[in-house]
Amino acid sequence: MKLKSKINTLAVAAGLGLMALSTPATAGADDNTLNIALGLENYNMDSYFTTHRIGIIMTRHIWDSLLYRDPVDFSYKPALATSFEWIDDTTIEFKLREGVTFHNGEPFDADDVVYTFNFISNPDNEILNQRNVQWIAGAEKVDQWTVRVLLKAPFPPAIDFIAGPLPIYPNEYYAKVGPEGMNLNPVGTGPYRVVSVEQGQKVVMEANENYWAGSPKGQPSIKTLVWRTIPDANTQIAELMSGGVDWMWKADPDQAQMLSAVPDIQVVGGETMRIGFLQFDAAGVSGDTPITNLLVRRAISHAISRQDIVKNLLPEGSQVVNPACYPTQVGCTTDVPTYDYNIDKAKQLMTEAGYPDGFDLELFYYRDTNLAEVMANDLGKIGINVTLNLQKPGVLRDMSIAGKTALIFWTWGSYSVNDASGSTGVYFGNGIERDLARDQQVNDWLEIGNTTIDLATREDAYKKALTRISDQAYWLSLWSYSYNYAFAKSLNFTPAADEIPRFFTASWK
Amino acid sequence: MLIYTLKRLALAMLVAFTVSIIAFSLVRLSGDVATAIAGEAATQADIDAVRDKYGLDRPLPVQYFEWFGNIVKGDLGKSLYFQTPAKDVILDRLPTTLWLGFFALCFAVIVAIPLGIIAALRPNTWIDRASLSVAVLGQAMPTFWFALLLMLLFGVKLRWLPISGNETWAHFVIPSIALGYYAMPAIMRLTRAGMLDVLSSDYVRTAKAKGLDTRVVLFKHALRNALIPVVSLTAVQLGFMLGGSVIIESIFTMHGVGHLALLSVQRADFPVVQGIVLILAVIYILMTLIADLLNGWLDPRIRLG
């Protein structure tokens, strides 16, 4: 497989050489069709029964939510709701927009919102991503244009979820066709309506000509979107070069460098909320390993050449991250203890910890072998003899819970939730199986942060928790992930930090 | 002939049954399926729920016989990934793979048989050596490498043909050539060897001595006999092509069962993986059975042996 990949890259390099002699196509602009290449297929078009990134992306094009989170400043803008107000810690009231219709002509009003929230919060309906909905108690209609969303308990990021992965469904249509019908023929109020779905192959969408005026998403400029599934990255590149597709993302840095040399193709790096980090088993869940020693954890933190890795191995836009969260997230602070790359200091800490000659250690990881290899090499410089252990994510998660891992290299995208609880809430906290720190003080602070509505109180609690997490080196944040977007030069397109490309704001030059 | 046919049929069913056990076991032995299905963000409770939902906590033989019982009824189970019947998912993609295999085989036969004949007619000349070189190259060059070269030349550089997908006949041209080129050398060499053998036989010499036209001798007398083993081999090659389609379909993003098999393994979608292995195996067994029966019919000595 490795050889195949190398040969593929070689072949693509040869192709790029050939391409320099030929004329690139701009097929998409001519018929106002944007051909999008994606590595994955959306296995279910019903937004509530898919968890893949591609499903999340398509959802934003087909449906609207009550609110819209601005991709640049993360502010919440009116969408299907014109305003909202916290009535108390567990009740939010929304005033709804009048005059909006779904793609099938069904008018939008409070009944749709109440139906959607009651459907997704009912455990019997088995919504796939329970984290998105498990905080919702239900919804009540006040009048035709007013609804109240009820929370089970105070949940500060509620607004972020409402502005994100909770689209509003047409109650009459959904009651009739159910999730299976919605999968086959999705109907929303969004800027694009679905024309055809060929499972595993492609999805075709057309601009919604009756899209409601005043949407923060704007009126779509490109008439047709063709989403094609092309799993092989080299095939995507070949298609992009030959004009078969107009847009792709996640090109490797070396591929991106080659692509940027092709006339009429531009490559743009875009940072995302996904961060890489080392999770230390500080609590000794996996036994009494050297990792339970604070000085060892600090030594490791000083030994990883994060800046060099970001500069040399990650796409443009990636940066070193220090706190256990993504900096834009509400409650996230970058004012935490940091660990600069300092081998001498790391060696000294190892000696102080009683390991002047180092020790053997397994580094578990589930992706980015090249990055894991560099980190293993870094640790070798302070005497830690690292064995790499690649596992599937589900298996690795299991192993960490079962106490079989002292050090794990993870990445986490926070489900694109712009709230510190999106990251800390998964790896720290009372009763959280994946918490390998088990620090009661950290957990108490996070509890306050996770359940208090008052922003100042939350920020204070998160700052304390994040400071202690860094100081005690329970987790070492490494870097943010950036993706390379490669697309036709004739296309106006801007990447967003929440890993959601917005084609409704794209246009042809 | 009836006893021979029944014997072959029984053997084929036994092979199919064995394949079903292997297909079932291999998927289960490849790790904890429940963990793989539940995914990265799952809790232990989620995994237990998956185990309970799909009956993965029961003994393997119990799971197998329930699965086999459903297969007999034509039910391959539900795809864990698509949440639709696995049979529908597979049958939706099967035509693409069969067409790809068929076109590839056509390409292989159309190129290999004339090359084999020409090489046999001019043994040890430059034509013979050139034909053999083409054959050696076909077997030596990795299929995916040849596929990428064709893609870059005809898709990226010349832009004559589409690179990925399977919507029109044009989408099948490059993948079929890439896949067929691998099967071509064996057919070509067998044709050449068969022709050389037949051309030196007594009846051809007699036919020539009778003053028959060279073309009649070649095509009516020699080729018909030389091609009998080629027909058997071709049937077997189709089976190999169904397997080889995994790589070709992946490179060219053709939505056939080969590509589906690869993705389903990654997704731990075991009803689909088991279904594909079983269906492809049955097709292969059927092809072999037909070839066996044809040979038995053509040559009575085989029936006795």
Coordinates of N, CA and C in Angstrom, one line a residue, chain A residues 4 7-8 11 15 19 21 23-25 41 43 52 199-202 228-232 235 238-239 241-242 366 393-395 397-398 412 415 433-434, chain B residues 35 39-44 47 53 81-82 84 89 93 144-145 148 151-152 155-157 159 163-167 250-251 253 255 259 263 265-267:
Chain A
K4 N 2.4 1.5 -3.3 CA 1.4 2.0 -4.3 C 1.2 3.5 -4.2
I7 N 4.2 5.2 -5.7 CA 4.1 5.1 -7.2 C 3.0 6.1 -7.7
N8 N 1.9 6.1 -7.0 CA 0.8 7.0 -7.4 C 1.3 8.5 -7.4
A11 N 3.4 9.0 -10.3 CA 2.7 9.1 -11.5 C 2.0 10.5 -11.7
G15 N 2.4 13.3 -14.4 CA 1.2 13.9 -15.0 C 1.2 15.4 -14.9
M19 N 0.9 18.2 -17.7 CA -0.1 19.2 -17.7 C 0.4 20.6 -18.0
L21 N 2.1 21.4 -20.2 CA 2.1 21.6 -21.6 C 0.7 21.8 -22.2
T23 N -3.7 22.7 -22.0 CA -4.6 23.8 -21.5 C -5.6 23.3 -20.5
P24 N -5.6 24.0 -19.3 CA -6.6 23.5 -18.4 C -8.1 23.9 -18.7
A25 N -9.0 23.1 -18.2 CA -10.4 23.3 -18.6 C -11.1 24.2 -17.5
E41 N -18.5 9.2 0.9 CA -19.9 9.4 0.4 C -20.7 9.7 1.6
Y43 N -23.6 8.5 3.6 CA -24.3 7.3 3.6 C -25.8 7.5 3.9
H52 N -20.9 11.8 9.4 CA -19.8 12.1 8.6 C -19.7 13.6 8.4
Q199 N -26.7 6.8 -4.5 CA -26.0 6.3 -3.3 C -24.6 5.9 -3.6
G200 N -23.6 6.4 -2.9 CA -22.2 6.0 -3.1 C -21.6 6.7 -4.3
Q201 N -22.4 7.4 -5.2 CA -21.8 8.0 -6.4 C -21.8 9.5 -6.4
K202 N -23.0 10.0 -6.5 CA -23.1 11.5 -6.5 C -24.4 12.0 -6.0
R228 N -19.4 14.7 -6.1 CA -19.0 13.3 -6.5 C -18.1 12.7 -5.5
T229 N -18.3 11.4 -5.3 CA -17.4 10.6 -4.4 C -16.2 10.0 -5.1
I230 N -15.1 10.5 -4.8 CA -13.8 10.0 -5.5 C -12.9 9.7 -4.3
P231 N -12.8 8.5 -3.8 CA -12.0 8.2 -2.6 C -10.5 8.3 -2.8
D232 N -10.0 8.0 -4.0 CA -8.6 8.1 -4.2 C -8.1 9.5 -4.5
T235 N -6.7 10.3 -7.9 CA -7.7 10.4 -8.9 C -8.4 11.7 -8.8
A238 N -6.1 14.1 -10.5 CA -6.1 13.9 -12.0 C -7.4 14.6 -12.6
E239 N -8.5 14.4 -11.8 CA -9.8 15.0 -12.3 C -9.8 16.5 -12.2
M241 N -7.1 18.3 -12.5 CA -6.2 18.8 -13.6 C -6.9 18.7 -14.9
S242 N -7.7 17.7 -15.1 CA -8.3 17.6 -16.4 C -9.6 18.3 -16.5
Y366 N -3.9 6.7 15.8 CA -4.9 6.1 14.8 C -4.8 6.8 13.4
P393 N -9.6 3.9 15.4 CA -10.0 4.8 16.4 C -10.9 4.2 17.5
G394 N -11.9 3.4 17.0 CA -12.8 2.7 18.0 C -12.0 1.8 18.9
V395 N -11.1 1.0 18.4 CA -10.3 0.1 19.1 C -9.4 0.8 20.1
R397 N -9.9 3.8 21.4 CA -10.7 4.4 22.4 C -11.0 3.3 23.5
D398 N -11.3 2.1 23.0 CA -11.6 1.0 23.9 C -10.4 0.7 24.7
W412 N -8.9 15.8 17.5 CA -10.3 16.1 17.9 C -10.8 17.3 17.2
Y415 N -16.6 18.4 17.1 CA -17.9 18.4 16.3 C -18.2 19.8 15.8
E433 N -15.4 8.3 30.7 CA -14.6 7.1 30.6 C -13.2 7.4 30.1
R434 N -13.2 8.4 29.2 CA -11.9 8.6 28.5 C -11.0 9.6 29.3
Chain B
T35 N -17.0 -2.9 18.2 CA -16.2 -1.7 18.5 C -16.1 -1.0 17.2
G39 N -17.8 3.0 16.4 CA -17.0 4.2 16.0 C -16.2 4.9 17.1
E40 N -15.6 6.0 16.7 CA -14.6 6.6 17.5 C -15.1 7.2 18.8
A41 N -16.3 7.8 18.7 CA -16.8 8.6 19.9 C -17.7 7.7 20.7
A42 N -17.7 6.4 20.5 CA -18.7 5.6 21.3 C -18.3 5.3 22.7
T43 N -19.2 5.1 23.6 CA -19.0 4.7 25.0 C -19.1 3.2 25.0
Q44 N -18.7 2.6 26.2 CA -18.9 1.2 26.4 C -20.4 0.8 26.2
I47 N -21.3 0.4 22.6 CA -20.8 -0.8 22.1 C -21.6 -2.0 22.5
K53 N -27.9 -5.4 19.7 CA -28.7 -5.1 18.5 C -28.5 -6.1 17.4
Y81 N -23.8 0.2 7.3 CA -23.4 1.6 6.9 C -24.6 2.3 6.2
F82 N -25.2 1.7 5.2 CA -26.2 2.4 4.5 C -27.6 2.2 5.1
T84 N -29.6 0.0 4.6 CA -30.6 -0.6 3.6 C -30.2 -2.1 3.4
V89 N -27.8 -3.1 -2.0 CA -26.5 -2.4 -2.2 C -25.6 -3.1 -3.1
R93 N -24.6 -2.5 -7.5 CA -23.3 -2.2 -8.0 C -22.7 -3.4 -8.8
F144 N -2.2 -1.4 -11.3 CA -2.5 0.0 -10.9 C -1.6 1.0 -11.6
W145 N -0.4 0.5 -11.8 CA 0.6 1.4 -12.4 C 0.2 1.7 -13.8
L148 N -2.7 3.9 -14.0 CA -2.4 5.3 -13.8 C -1.7 5.9 -15.1
M151 N -4.5 6.6 -17.4 CA -5.3 7.7 -16.9 C -4.6 9.0 -17.3
L152 N -3.3 9.1 -17.0 CA -2.6 10.3 -17.2 C -2.5 10.7 -18.7
G155 N -6.6 10.6 -20.1 CA -7.5 11.4 -19.4 C -7.0 12.8 -19.1
V156 N -5.8 12.8 -18.6 CA -5.3 14.2 -18.1 C -4.6 14.9 -19.3
K157 N -3.7 14.2 -20.1 CA -3.0 14.9 -21.1 C -3.9 15.1 -22.4
R159 N -7.1 14.1 -22.8 CA -8.5 14.4 -22.5 C -9.5 13.8 -23.4
I163 N -12.0 10.1 -16.6 CA -11.0 9.5 -15.6 C -11.7 8.6 -14.6
S164 N -12.8 9.1 -14.1 CA -13.5 8.4 -13.0 C -15.0 8.4 -13.2
G165 N -15.6 7.3 -12.5 CA -17.0 7.2 -12.6 C -17.4 6.0 -13.6
N166 N -18.7 5.7 -13.7 CA -19.1 4.6 -14.6 C -20.4 4.9 -15.3
E167 N -20.5 6.2 -15.7 CA -21.8 6.6 -16.2 C -22.0 6.2 -17.7
S250 N -11.2 1.0 -7.6 CA -10.8 2.0 -6.7 C -10.1 3.2 -7.3
I251 N -9.2 2.8 -8.3 CA -8.5 3.9 -8.9 C -9.4 4.8 -9.8
T253 N -12.7 5.1 -9.5 CA -13.9 5.4 -8.8 C -15.1 4.8 -9.5
H255 N -18.3 2.5 -9.4 CA -19.1 2.0 -8.2 C -19.5 0.6 -8.4
H259 N -14.9 -2.2 -5.5 CA -14.7 -1.0 -4.7 C -15.5 -1.0 -3.5
L263 N -14.3 -0.7 0.6 CA -14.8 0.3 1.5 C -15.6 -0.4 2.6
V265 N -15.0 -3.3 4.0 CA -14.0 -3.8 4.9 C -13.6 -2.7 5.9
Q266 N -13.3 -1.5 5.3 CA -12.8 -0.4 6.1 C -13.9 0.0 7.1
R267 N -15.2 -0.1 6.6 CA -16.3 0.4 7.5 C -16.8 -0.7 8.4

